[in-house]
Amino acid sequence: MAQGGDRSRSLYAPAMRYFAAVAERGSIRAAARDLNVASSAVNRQILWLEEALDLALFERVGRGLRLAPAGEVLLAHVRRTYSDFDGTIAELDALKGLRRGTVSIATVESFAETILPEIIGSFRKAYPGIHVAITVTSAQQAAALVESAEADVGFTFDPPRNAALSIAFAHDLPIGAVMVPDHAAATTEDLTLADCLKYPIALPAPGLSLRTRLDAALARIPGNLRTYVEANSLSFMRALARRGMAITFQTRIGLEKDLEAGTLVFRPLADAPLQQDRFAIVTSSMRALALAPGMFFDHAVITLKDHLPTIDAI
């Protein structure tokens, strides 16, 4: 298939294309060879143009042709038109790229369980031909995958601040205690992590961003921590909480269905290190997003701006 300017010319009226070819080659016969048509066909188009404009477009010089003043004006128009067509072709190619593109995503588990499926669903509805690859991992690894160019877009918590990452969108969320509604701690005012330690708890495993925040708060509490459950899955810890077996900890992201159903309650913790867990979308600062990932990023930001105020209010 022809590319770029070749396609622009193939879209333009034959008379103009034939005229431009003759002007560039200085010969009807040479232009006909380039166009892969009969010389008589090229000659008919030139004669038709001259008759329609009532102007001579070429002057004969020996065995060749030279542009007449009217021909120079017309050629300038044709070249401007070809240039406009090139821009149009580029835009059309971009749309084709969207239909065939690929987006690779790295995300934390809580975001993958609730908001991300809706974002991907609405995006795929608009662009069904785009391949979407998703890796569910820890906050630290999600950022690392973006930094190493193994993912285009990352959804993570507390991303590292370094020159290779761009924090393109951020929203602060409190960490809270999650428990069944009739738990003894559910009615405690100004609930702290120390209050929660009076009961069985489940902690996220080391390496998760939540654990880093919780460890900072635990270091301020005197005494040894009692035996607790530890897991690298927030959904598993929520399952424990639903059975009344433990208090667990996370932000409201991933809790939406439980909170709406009333199976769990969320109580923000008063401890200073737990007030602002930063949820962020990260991209690489070392390379620009390709068209499909860029469109996905824009779509995700718009969707998140609609969702997060609702999550804050739950």
PDB file of C-alpha atoms in Angstrom:
ATOM      1  CA  MET A   1       0.000   0.000   0.000  1.00  0.00           C
ATOM      2  CA  ALA A   2       1.200   3.498  -0.769  1.00  0.00           C
ATOM      3  CA  GLN A   3       2.435   5.519   2.191  1.00  0.00           C
ATOM      4  CA  GLY A   4       2.467   9.192   3.188  1.00  0.00           C
ATOM      5  CA  GLY A   5       2.637  11.599   0.244  1.00  0.00           C
ATOM      6  CA  ASP A   6       2.043   8.767  -2.262  1.00  0.00           C
ATOM      7  CA  ARG A   7      -1.355   8.128  -0.699  1.00  0.00           C
ATOM      8  CA  SER A   8      -2.076  11.860  -0.623  1.00  0.00           C
ATOM      9  CA  ARG A   9      -1.528  12.011  -4.369  1.00  0.00           C
ATOM     10  CA  SER A  10      -3.615   8.914  -5.026  1.00  0.00           C
ATOM     11  CA  LEU A  11      -6.549  10.599  -3.268  1.00  0.00           C
ATOM     12  CA  TYR A  12      -6.341  13.734  -5.394  1.00  0.00           C
ATOM     13  CA  ALA A  13      -8.184  14.246  -8.724  1.00  0.00           C
ATOM     14  CA  PRO A  14      -6.428  12.488 -11.658  1.00  0.00           C
ATOM     15  CA  ALA A  15      -6.112  15.665 -13.718  1.00  0.00           C
ATOM     16  CA  MET A  16      -4.193  17.404 -10.934  1.00  0.00           C
ATOM     17  CA  ARG A  17      -1.999  14.366 -10.301  1.00  0.00           C
ATOM     18  CA  TYR A  18      -1.161  14.017 -13.979  1.00  0.00           C
ATOM     19  CA  PHE A  19      -0.454  17.745 -14.255  1.00  0.00           C
ATOM     20  CA  ALA A  20       1.922  17.633 -11.250  1.00  0.00           C
ATOM     21  CA  ALA A  21       3.743  14.611 -12.676  1.00  0.00           C
ATOM     22  CA  VAL A  22       4.291  16.344 -16.029  1.00  0.00           C
ATOM     23  CA  ALA A  23       5.470  19.517 -14.252  1.00  0.00           C
ATOM     24  CA  GLU A  24       7.980  17.540 -12.202  1.00  0.00           C
ATOM     25  CA  ARG A  25       9.297  15.397 -15.065  1.00  0.00           C
ATOM     26  CA  GLY A  26       9.049  17.990 -17.873  1.00  0.00           C
ATOM     27  CA  SER A  27       7.627  15.385 -20.243  1.00  0.00           C
ATOM     28  CA  ILE A  28       4.270  13.711 -20.828  1.00  0.00           C
ATOM     29  CA  ARG A  29       5.959  10.431 -21.713  1.00  0.00           C
ATOM     30  CA  ALA A  30       8.128  10.400 -18.557  1.00  0.00           C
ATOM     31  CA  ALA A  31       5.131  11.303 -16.385  1.00  0.00           C
ATOM     32  CA  ALA A  32       3.105   8.491 -17.967  1.00  0.00           C
ATOM     33  CA  ARG A  33       5.843   5.972 -17.088  1.00  0.00           C
ATOM     34  CA  ASP A  34       5.865   7.143 -13.462  1.00  0.00           C
ATOM     35  CA  LEU A  35       2.074   7.008 -13.268  1.00  0.00           C
ATOM     36  CA  ASN A  36       1.913   3.660 -15.096  1.00  0.00           C
ATOM     37  CA  VAL A  37      -0.706   4.950 -17.523  1.00  0.00           C
ATOM     38  CA  ALA A  38      -0.787   5.620 -21.278  1.00  0.00           C
ATOM     39  CA  SER A  39       0.748   8.853 -22.542  1.00  0.00           C
ATOM     40  CA  SER A  40      -2.520   9.617 -24.312  1.00  0.00           C
ATOM     41  CA  ALA A  41      -4.378   9.519 -20.969  1.00  0.00           C
ATOM     42  CA  VAL A  42      -1.965  12.045 -19.459  1.00  0.00           C
ATOM     43  CA  ASN A  43      -2.218  14.285 -22.525  1.00  0.00           C
ATOM     44  CA  ARG A  44      -6.044  14.223 -22.385  1.00  0.00           C
ATOM     45  CA  GLN A  45      -6.031  15.318 -18.719  1.00  0.00           C
ATOM     46  CA  ILE A  46      -3.652  18.215 -19.447  1.00  0.00           C
ATOM     47  CA  LEU A  47      -5.725  19.356 -22.406  1.00  0.00           C
ATOM     48  CA  TRP A  48      -8.905  19.118 -20.280  1.00  0.00           C
ATOM     49  CA  LEU A  49      -7.345  21.286 -17.566  1.00  0.00           C
ATOM     50  CA  GLU A  50      -6.164  23.912 -20.039  1.00  0.00           C
ATOM     51  CA  GLU A  51      -9.592  24.019 -21.652  1.00  0.00           C
ATOM     52  CA  ALA A  52     -11.386  24.253 -18.308  1.00  0.00           C
ATOM     53  CA  LEU A  53      -9.104  27.064 -17.093  1.00  0.00           C
ATOM     54  CA  ASP A  54      -8.840  28.711 -20.502  1.00  0.00           C
ATOM     55  CA  LEU A  55      -5.106  29.074 -19.904  1.00  0.00           C
ATOM     56  CA  ALA A  56      -1.964  27.395 -21.221  1.00  0.00           C
ATOM     57  CA  LEU A  57      -0.223  25.476 -18.444  1.00  0.00           C
ATOM     58  CA  PHE A  58       2.929  24.480 -20.346  1.00  0.00           C
ATOM     59  CA  GLU A  59       5.240  25.914 -22.967  1.00  0.00           C
ATOM     60  CA  ARG A  60       7.034  23.593 -25.364  1.00  0.00           C
ATOM     61  CA  VAL A  61      10.828  23.833 -25.176  1.00  0.00           C
ATOM     62  CA  GLY A  62      12.507  21.544 -27.706  1.00  0.00           C
ATOM     63  CA  ARG A  63      11.247  18.038 -26.973  1.00  0.00           C
ATOM     64  CA  GLY A  64      10.171  18.886 -23.433  1.00  0.00           C
ATOM     65  CA  LEU A  65       7.663  20.992 -21.567  1.00  0.00           C
ATOM     66  CA  ARG A  66       8.185  23.980 -19.267  1.00  0.00           C
ATOM     67  CA  LEU A  67       5.611  25.465 -16.923  1.00  0.00           C
ATOM     68  CA  ALA A  68       3.833  28.570 -18.156  1.00  0.00           C
ATOM     69  CA  PRO A  69       3.026  31.280 -15.559  1.00  0.00           C
ATOM     70  CA  ALA A  70      -0.462  29.808 -15.080  1.00  0.00           C
ATOM     71  CA  GLY A  71       1.111  26.378 -14.626  1.00  0.00           C
ATOM     72  CA  GLU A  72       3.415  27.683 -11.865  1.00  0.00           C
ATOM     73  CA  VAL A  73       0.415  29.081  -9.973  1.00  0.00           C
ATOM     74  CA  LEU A  74      -1.490  25.809 -10.334  1.00  0.00           C
ATOM     75  CA  LEU A  75       1.523  23.698  -9.276  1.00  0.00           C
ATOM     76  CA  ALA A  76       1.902  25.774  -6.093  1.00  0.00           C
ATOM     77  CA  HIS A  77      -1.757  25.049  -5.299  1.00  0.00           C
ATOM     78  CA  VAL A  78      -1.312  21.334  -5.936  1.00  0.00           C
ATOM     79  CA  ARG A  79       1.720  21.156  -3.636  1.00  0.00           C
ATOM     80  CA  ARG A  80      -0.170  22.957  -0.858  1.00  0.00           C
ATOM     81  CA  THR A  81      -3.022  20.523  -1.292  1.00  0.00           C
ATOM     82  CA  TYR A  82      -0.681  17.524  -1.155  1.00  0.00           C
ATOM     83  CA  SER A  83       0.737  18.909   2.081  1.00  0.00           C
ATOM     84  CA  ASP A  84      -2.763  19.206   3.573  1.00  0.00           C
ATOM     85  CA  PHE A  85      -3.492  15.658   2.491  1.00  0.00           C
ATOM     86  CA  ASP A  86      -0.300  14.463   4.206  1.00  0.00           C
ATOM     87  CA  GLY A  87      -1.576  15.905   7.490  1.00  0.00           C
ATOM     88  CA  THR A  88      -4.928  14.222   6.993  1.00  0.00           C
ATOM     89  CA  ILE A  89      -3.264  10.895   6.238  1.00  0.00           C
ATOM     90  CA  ALA A  90      -1.195  11.212   9.442  1.00  0.00           C
ATOM     91  CA  GLU A  91      -4.357  11.752  11.483  1.00  0.00           C
ATOM     92  CA  LEU A  92      -6.049   8.775   9.837  1.00  0.00           C
ATOM     93  CA  ASP A  93      -2.991   6.625  10.527  1.00  0.00           C
ATOM     94  CA  ALA A  94      -3.183   7.692  14.178  1.00  0.00           C
ATOM     95  CA  LEU A  95      -6.770   6.492  14.358  1.00  0.00           C
ATOM     96  CA  LYS A  96      -5.754   3.175  12.824  1.00  0.00           C
ATOM     97  CA  GLY A  97      -3.008   2.948  15.428  1.00  0.00           C
ATOM     98  CA  LEU A  98      -5.627   3.328  18.161  1.00  0.00           C
ATOM     99  CA  ARG A  99      -7.630   0.482  16.704  1.00  0.00           C
ATOM    100  CA  ARG A 100      -4.588  -1.779  16.683  1.00  0.00           C
ATOM    101  CA  GLY A 101      -2.506  -0.521  19.607  1.00  0.00           C
ATOM    102  CA  THR A 102      -1.333  -2.139  22.825  1.00  0.00           C
ATOM    103  CA  VAL A 103      -1.463  -0.854  26.396  1.00  0.00           C
ATOM    104  CA  SER A 104       0.484  -2.540  29.195  1.00  0.00           C
ATOM    105  CA  ILE A 105      -0.633  -1.796  32.754  1.00  0.00           C
ATOM    106  CA  ALA A 106       0.897  -2.533  36.150  1.00  0.00           C
ATOM    107  CA  THR A 107      -1.471  -2.167  39.083  1.00  0.00           C
ATOM    108  CA  VAL A 108      -1.903  -2.826  42.777  1.00  0.00           C
ATOM    109  CA  GLU A 109      -4.460  -5.443  43.801  1.00  0.00           C
ATOM    110  CA  SER A 110      -7.039  -3.165  45.429  1.00  0.00           C
ATOM    111  CA  PHE A 111      -7.332  -0.972  42.341  1.00  0.00           C
ATOM    112  CA  ALA A 112      -7.488  -4.026  40.057  1.00  0.00           C
ATOM    113  CA  GLU A 113     -10.482  -5.413  41.939  1.00  0.00           C
ATOM    114  CA  THR A 114     -12.833  -2.466  41.639  1.00  0.00           C
ATOM    115  CA  ILE A 115     -12.117   0.666  39.597  1.00  0.00           C
ATOM    116  CA  LEU A 116      -9.722  -0.681  36.967  1.00  0.00           C
ATOM    117  CA  PRO A 117     -12.224  -3.144  35.424  1.00  0.00           C
ATOM    118  CA  GLU A 118     -14.640  -0.282  34.812  1.00  0.00           C
ATOM    119  CA  ILE A 119     -11.902   1.893  33.285  1.00  0.00           C
ATOM    120  CA  ILE A 120     -10.792  -0.903  30.969  1.00  0.00           C
ATOM    121  CA  GLY A 121     -14.366  -1.844  30.103  1.00  0.00           C
ATOM    122  CA  SER A 122     -15.331   1.646  28.991  1.00  0.00           C
ATOM    123  CA  PHE A 123     -12.011   2.111  27.188  1.00  0.00           C
ATOM    124  CA  ARG A 124     -12.373  -1.162  25.297  1.00  0.00           C
ATOM    125  CA  LYS A 125     -15.927  -0.239  24.363  1.00  0.00           C
ATOM    126  CA  ALA A 126     -14.557   2.833  22.605  1.00  0.00           C
ATOM    127  CA  TYR A 127     -11.459   1.080  21.189  1.00  0.00           C
ATOM    128  CA  PRO A 128     -12.250  -2.659  20.940  1.00  0.00           C
ATOM    129  CA  GLY A 129      -9.202  -3.492  18.823  1.00  0.00           C
ATOM    130  CA  ILE A 130      -6.651  -2.391  21.405  1.00  0.00           C
ATOM    131  CA  HIS A 131      -4.843  -5.156  23.281  1.00  0.00           C
ATOM    132  CA  VAL A 132      -4.654  -4.514  27.032  1.00  0.00           C
ATOM    133  CA  ALA A 133      -2.110  -6.427  29.149  1.00  0.00           C
ATOM    134  CA  ILE A 134      -2.425  -6.180  32.949  1.00  0.00           C
ATOM    135  CA  THR A 135       0.010  -7.195  35.678  1.00  0.00           C
ATOM    136  CA  VAL A 136      -1.283  -7.196  39.265  1.00  0.00           C
ATOM    137  CA  THR A 137       1.583  -6.733  41.666  1.00  0.00           C
ATOM    138  CA  SER A 138       2.853  -4.749  44.653  1.00  0.00           C
ATOM    139  CA  ALA A 139       3.000  -0.963  44.700  1.00  0.00           C
ATOM    140  CA  GLN A 140       6.788  -1.008  44.559  1.00  0.00           C
ATOM    141  CA  GLN A 141       6.908  -3.445  41.646  1.00  0.00           C
ATOM    142  CA  ALA A 142       4.205  -1.576  39.686  1.00  0.00           C
ATOM    143  CA  ALA A 143       6.390   1.529  39.715  1.00  0.00           C
ATOM    144  CA  ALA A 144       9.470  -0.535  38.831  1.00  0.00           C
ATOM    145  CA  LEU A 145       7.739  -2.070  35.792  1.00  0.00           C
ATOM    146  CA  VAL A 146       6.937   1.392  34.452  1.00  0.00           C
ATOM    147  CA  GLU A 147      10.477   2.583  35.110  1.00  0.00           C
ATOM    148  CA  SER A 148      11.955  -0.395  33.244  1.00  0.00           C
ATOM    149  CA  ALA A 149       9.580   0.104  30.258  1.00  0.00           C
ATOM    150  CA  GLU A 150       7.793  -3.195  30.939  1.00  0.00           C
ATOM    151  CA  ALA A 151       4.546  -1.296  31.543  1.00  0.00           C
ATOM    152  CA  ASP A 152       3.206   1.893  29.985  1.00  0.00           C
ATOM    153  CA  VAL A 153       1.012   3.005  32.884  1.00  0.00           C
ATOM    154  CA  GLY A 154       1.178   2.129  36.580  1.00  0.00           C
ATOM    155  CA  PHE A 155      -1.501   2.409  39.269  1.00  0.00           C
ATOM    156  CA  THR A 156       0.258   2.397  42.609  1.00  0.00           C
ATOM    157  CA  PHE A 157       0.592   3.830  46.112  1.00  0.00           C
ATOM    158  CA  ASP A 158       3.410   6.048  47.365  1.00  0.00           C
ATOM    159  CA  PRO A 159       5.562   5.799  44.213  1.00  0.00           C
ATOM    160  CA  PRO A 160       9.276   6.547  44.587  1.00  0.00           C
ATOM    161  CA  ARG A 161      10.388  10.019  43.614  1.00  0.00           C
ATOM    162  CA  ASN A 162      13.093   9.668  41.004  1.00  0.00           C
ATOM    163  CA  ALA A 163      13.942  11.171  37.642  1.00  0.00           C
ATOM    164  CA  ALA A 164      12.766   8.127  35.689  1.00  0.00           C
ATOM    165  CA  LEU A 165       9.143   8.307  36.881  1.00  0.00           C
ATOM    166  CA  SER A 166       6.483  10.906  36.299  1.00  0.00           C
ATOM    167  CA  ILE A 167       3.662  11.074  38.839  1.00  0.00           C
ATOM    168  CA  ALA A 168       0.977  12.068  36.393  1.00  0.00           C
ATOM    169  CA  PHE A 169      -1.996  11.940  38.769  1.00  0.00           C
ATOM    170  CA  ALA A 170      -2.173  11.673  42.562  1.00  0.00           C
ATOM    171  CA  HIS A 171      -4.845  11.535  45.252  1.00  0.00           C
ATOM    172  CA  ASP A 172      -4.298  11.179  48.999  1.00  0.00           C
ATOM    173  CA  LEU A 173      -6.378   8.587  50.847  1.00  0.00           C
ATOM    174  CA  PRO A 174      -6.428   7.760  54.577  1.00  0.00           C
ATOM    175  CA  ILE A 175      -5.566   4.270  55.788  1.00  0.00           C
ATOM    176  CA  GLY A 176      -8.230   2.826  58.020  1.00  0.00           C
ATOM    177  CA  ALA A 177      -9.144  -0.204  60.094  1.00  0.00           C
ATOM    178  CA  VAL A 178     -11.521  -2.622  58.356  1.00  0.00           C
ATOM    179  CA  MET A 179     -13.820  -4.847  60.421  1.00  0.00           C
ATOM    180  CA  VAL A 180     -17.340  -6.225  60.694  1.00  0.00           C
ATOM    181  CA  PRO A 181     -19.949  -3.650  61.746  1.00  0.00           C
ATOM    182  CA  ASP A 182     -20.558  -5.237  65.164  1.00  0.00           C
ATOM    183  CA  HIS A 183     -16.863  -5.415  66.087  1.00  0.00           C
ATOM    184  CA  ALA A 184     -16.087  -3.972  69.517  1.00  0.00           C
ATOM    185  CA  ALA A 185     -13.649  -1.468  67.987  1.00  0.00           C
ATOM    186  CA  ALA A 186     -16.131  -0.198  65.391  1.00  0.00           C
ATOM    187  CA  THR A 187     -17.603   2.398  67.767  1.00  0.00           C
ATOM    188  CA  THR A 188     -14.287   3.661  69.209  1.00  0.00           C
ATOM    189  CA  GLU A 189     -13.883   7.397  68.632  1.00  0.00           C
ATOM    190  CA  ASP A 190     -10.559   8.618  67.184  1.00  0.00           C
ATOM    191  CA  LEU A 191      -9.491   5.032  66.586  1.00  0.00           C
ATOM    192  CA  THR A 192      -5.727   4.444  66.656  1.00  0.00           C
ATOM    193  CA  LEU A 193      -3.559   1.542  65.635  1.00  0.00           C
ATOM    194  CA  ALA A 194      -2.847   0.899  69.336  1.00  0.00           C
ATOM    195  CA  ASP A 195      -6.587   0.479  69.907  1.00  0.00           C
ATOM    196  CA  CYS A 196      -6.689  -2.122  67.154  1.00  0.00           C
ATOM    197  CA  LEU A 197      -3.833  -4.108  68.692  1.00  0.00           C
ATOM    198  CA  LYS A 198      -6.154  -5.129  71.529  1.00  0.00           C
ATOM    199  CA  TYR A 199      -7.812  -7.478  69.043  1.00  0.00           C
ATOM    200  CA  PRO A 200      -6.590 -10.030  66.465  1.00  0.00           C
ATOM    201  CA  ILE A 201      -5.258  -8.228  63.391  1.00  0.00           C
ATOM    202  CA  ALA A 202      -4.137  -9.090  59.870  1.00  0.00           C
ATOM    203  CA  LEU A 203      -1.239  -7.124  58.408  1.00  0.00           C
ATOM    204  CA  PRO A 204      -0.188  -6.777  54.771  1.00  0.00           C
ATOM    205  CA  ALA A 205       3.101  -8.523  54.045  1.00  0.00           C
ATOM    206  CA  PRO A 206       6.394  -6.603  53.930  1.00  0.00           C
ATOM    207  CA  GLY A 207       6.938  -5.020  50.524  1.00  0.00           C
ATOM    208  CA  LEU A 208       3.401  -3.681  50.234  1.00  0.00           C
ATOM    209  CA  SER A 209       3.150   0.093  50.572  1.00  0.00           C
ATOM    210  CA  LEU A 210       0.518  -0.289  53.306  1.00  0.00           C
ATOM    211  CA  ARG A 211       2.936  -2.296  55.430  1.00  0.00           C
ATOM    212  CA  THR A 212       5.587   0.425  55.203  1.00  0.00           C
ATOM    213  CA  ARG A 213       3.107   2.964  56.540  1.00  0.00           C
ATOM    214  CA  LEU A 214       1.841   0.627  59.250  1.00  0.00           C
ATOM    215  CA  ASP A 215       5.360  -0.270  60.376  1.00  0.00           C
ATOM    216  CA  ALA A 216       6.115   3.445  60.837  1.00  0.00           C
ATOM    217  CA  ALA A 217       3.066   3.741  63.092  1.00  0.00           C
ATOM    218  CA  LEU A 218       3.806   0.486  64.933  1.00  0.00           C
ATOM    219  CA  ALA A 219       7.323   1.705  65.757  1.00  0.00           C
ATOM    220  CA  ARG A 220       5.761   4.455  67.870  1.00  0.00           C
ATOM    221  CA  ILE A 221       3.731   2.027  69.968  1.00  0.00           C
ATOM    222  CA  PRO A 222       5.564   0.627  73.024  1.00  0.00           C
ATOM    223  CA  GLY A 223       5.564  -3.092  73.743  1.00  0.00           C
ATOM    224  CA  ASN A 224       5.769  -6.159  71.560  1.00  0.00           C
ATOM    225  CA  LEU A 225       3.185  -6.848  68.885  1.00  0.00           C
ATOM    226  CA  ARG A 226       1.114  -9.907  69.597  1.00  0.00           C
ATOM    227  CA  THR A 227       0.850 -12.763  67.123  1.00  0.00           C
ATOM    228  CA  TYR A 228      -0.930 -11.667  63.945  1.00  0.00           C
ATOM    229  CA  VAL A 229      -1.857 -12.944  60.509  1.00  0.00           C
ATOM    230  CA  GLU A 230       0.284 -11.690  57.632  1.00  0.00           C
ATOM    231  CA  ALA A 231      -0.647 -11.947  53.956  1.00  0.00           C
ATOM    232  CA  ASN A 232       0.279 -10.412  50.597  1.00  0.00           C
ATOM    233  CA  SER A 233      -3.366 -10.333  49.479  1.00  0.00           C
ATOM    234  CA  LEU A 234      -5.780  -7.626  50.572  1.00  0.00           C
ATOM    235  CA  SER A 235      -8.743  -9.680  49.346  1.00  0.00           C
ATOM    236  CA  PHE A 236      -7.679 -12.540  51.645  1.00  0.00           C
ATOM    237  CA  MET A 237      -7.408 -10.189  54.599  1.00  0.00           C
ATOM    238  CA  ARG A 238     -10.857  -8.780  53.855  1.00  0.00           C
ATOM    239  CA  ALA A 239     -12.187 -12.352  53.850  1.00  0.00           C
ATOM    240  CA  LEU A 240     -10.804 -12.760  57.381  1.00  0.00           C
ATOM    241  CA  ALA A 241     -12.389  -9.490  58.422  1.00  0.00           C
ATOM    242  CA  ARG A 242     -15.808 -10.509  57.021  1.00  0.00           C
ATOM    243  CA  ARG A 243     -15.719 -13.590  59.246  1.00  0.00           C
ATOM    244  CA  GLY A 244     -14.984 -11.451  62.266  1.00  0.00           C
ATOM    245  CA  MET A 245     -11.602 -13.139  62.667  1.00  0.00           C
ATOM    246  CA  ALA A 246      -9.416 -10.036  62.448  1.00  0.00           C
ATOM    247  CA  ILE A 247      -9.156  -6.306  61.920  1.00  0.00           C
ATOM    248  CA  THR A 248      -7.285  -5.494  58.740  1.00  0.00           C
ATOM    249  CA  PHE A 249      -6.032  -2.260  57.213  1.00  0.00           C
ATOM    250  CA  GLN A 250      -6.242  -0.530  53.842  1.00  0.00           C
ATOM    251  CA  THR A 251      -7.622   2.533  52.050  1.00  0.00           C
ATOM    252  CA  ARG A 252     -11.213   2.669  50.797  1.00  0.00           C
ATOM    253  CA  ILE A 253     -10.100   1.572  47.309  1.00  0.00           C
ATOM    254  CA  GLY A 254     -11.148  -2.052  46.925  1.00  0.00           C
ATOM    255  CA  LEU A 255     -13.706  -1.809  49.742  1.00  0.00           C
ATOM    256  CA  GLU A 256     -16.526  -0.219  47.772  1.00  0.00           C
ATOM    257  CA  LYS A 257     -18.777  -3.284  47.480  1.00  0.00           C
ATOM    258  CA  ASP A 258     -18.329  -4.346  51.116  1.00  0.00           C
ATOM    259  CA  LEU A 259     -19.047  -0.842  52.370  1.00  0.00           C
ATOM    260  CA  GLU A 260     -22.140  -0.492  50.198  1.00  0.00           C
ATOM    261  CA  ALA A 261     -23.400  -3.924  51.282  1.00  0.00           C
ATOM    262  CA  GLY A 262     -22.666  -3.227  54.942  1.00  0.00           C
ATOM    263  CA  THR A 263     -20.566  -6.383  55.355  1.00  0.00           C
ATOM    264  CA  LEU A 264     -17.546  -4.332  56.504  1.00  0.00           C
ATOM    265  CA  VAL A 265     -16.951  -0.896  57.960  1.00  0.00           C
ATOM    266  CA  PHE A 266     -13.988   1.433  57.457  1.00  0.00           C
ATOM    267  CA  ARG A 267     -12.700   3.502  60.363  1.00  0.00           C
ATOM    268  CA  PRO A 268      -9.920   6.012  59.567  1.00  0.00           C
ATOM    269  CA  LEU A 269      -6.949   5.724  61.920  1.00  0.00           C
ATOM    270  CA  ALA A 270      -5.824   8.792  63.851  1.00  0.00           C
ATOM    271  CA  ASP A 271      -2.106   7.900  63.719  1.00  0.00           C
ATOM    272  CA  ALA A 272      -0.173  10.610  61.840  1.00  0.00           C
ATOM    273  CA  PRO A 273       1.701   8.320  59.398  1.00  0.00           C
ATOM    274  CA  LEU A 274      -1.603   6.809  58.260  1.00  0.00           C
ATOM    275  CA  GLN A 275      -3.454   9.939  57.216  1.00  0.00           C
ATOM    276  CA  GLN A 276      -2.269  10.236  53.636  1.00  0.00           C
ATOM    277  CA  ASP A 277      -1.511   7.187  51.536  1.00  0.00           C
ATOM    278  CA  ARG A 278      -0.865   8.627  48.072  1.00  0.00           C
ATOM    279  CA  PHE A 279      -2.561   6.800  45.221  1.00  0.00           C
ATOM    280  CA  ALA A 280      -0.938   7.700  41.912  1.00  0.00           C
ATOM    281  CA  ILE A 281      -0.819   6.995  38.209  1.00  0.00           C
ATOM    282  CA  VAL A 282       2.793   6.828  37.065  1.00  0.00           C
ATOM    283  CA  THR A 283       4.338   6.955  33.616  1.00  0.00           C
ATOM    284  CA  SER A 284       7.920   7.061  32.435  1.00  0.00           C
ATOM    285  CA  SER A 285       9.560  10.471  32.290  1.00  0.00           C
ATOM    286  CA  MET A 286      12.199   9.041  29.944  1.00  0.00           C
ATOM    287  CA  ARG A 287       9.875   8.307  27.025  1.00  0.00           C
ATOM    288  CA  ALA A 288       6.618   9.692  25.701  1.00  0.00           C
ATOM    289  CA  LEU A 289       3.530   7.514  25.761  1.00  0.00           C
ATOM    290  CA  ALA A 290       2.579   6.055  22.405  1.00  0.00           C
ATOM    291  CA  LEU A 291      -0.847   6.914  21.031  1.00  0.00           C
ATOM    292  CA  ALA A 292      -2.873   4.038  22.503  1.00  0.00           C
ATOM    293  CA  PRO A 293      -1.307   4.217  26.017  1.00  0.00           C
ATOM    294  CA  GLY A 294      -1.693   7.995  25.955  1.00  0.00           C
ATOM    295  CA  MET A 295      -5.377   7.720  25.143  1.00  0.00           C
ATOM    296  CA  PHE A 296      -5.810   5.106  27.876  1.00  0.00           C
ATOM    297  CA  PHE A 297      -4.063   7.353  30.387  1.00  0.00           C
ATOM    298  CA  ASP A 298      -6.353  10.280  29.545  1.00  0.00           C
ATOM    299  CA  HIS A 299      -9.399   8.025  29.846  1.00  0.00           C
ATOM    300  CA  ALA A 300      -8.214   6.671  33.209  1.00  0.00           C
ATOM    301  CA  VAL A 301      -7.664  10.143  34.667  1.00  0.00           C
ATOM    302  CA  ILE A 302     -11.127  11.310  33.616  1.00  0.00           C
ATOM    303  CA  THR A 303     -12.752   8.198  35.083  1.00  0.00           C
ATOM    304  CA  LEU A 304     -10.790   8.459  38.322  1.00  0.00           C
ATOM    305  CA  LYS A 305     -11.756  12.082  38.828  1.00  0.00           C
ATOM    306  CA  ASP A 306     -15.378  10.938  38.720  1.00  0.00           C
ATOM    307  CA  HIS A 307     -14.781   7.984  41.071  1.00  0.00           C
ATOM    308  CA  LEU A 308     -12.499   9.246  43.821  1.00  0.00           C
ATOM    309  CA  PRO A 309     -14.854  11.855  45.336  1.00  0.00           C
ATOM    310  CA  THR A 310     -17.417   9.052  45.679  1.00  0.00           C
ATOM    311  CA  ILE A 311     -14.856   6.769  47.338  1.00  0.00           C
ATOM    312  CA  ASP A 312     -13.872   9.558  49.753  1.00  0.00           C
ATOM    313  CA  ALA A 313     -17.509   9.944  50.758  1.00  0.00           C
ATOM    314  CA  ILE A 314     -18.175   6.240  51.463  1.00  0.00           C
TER     315      ILE A 314
END
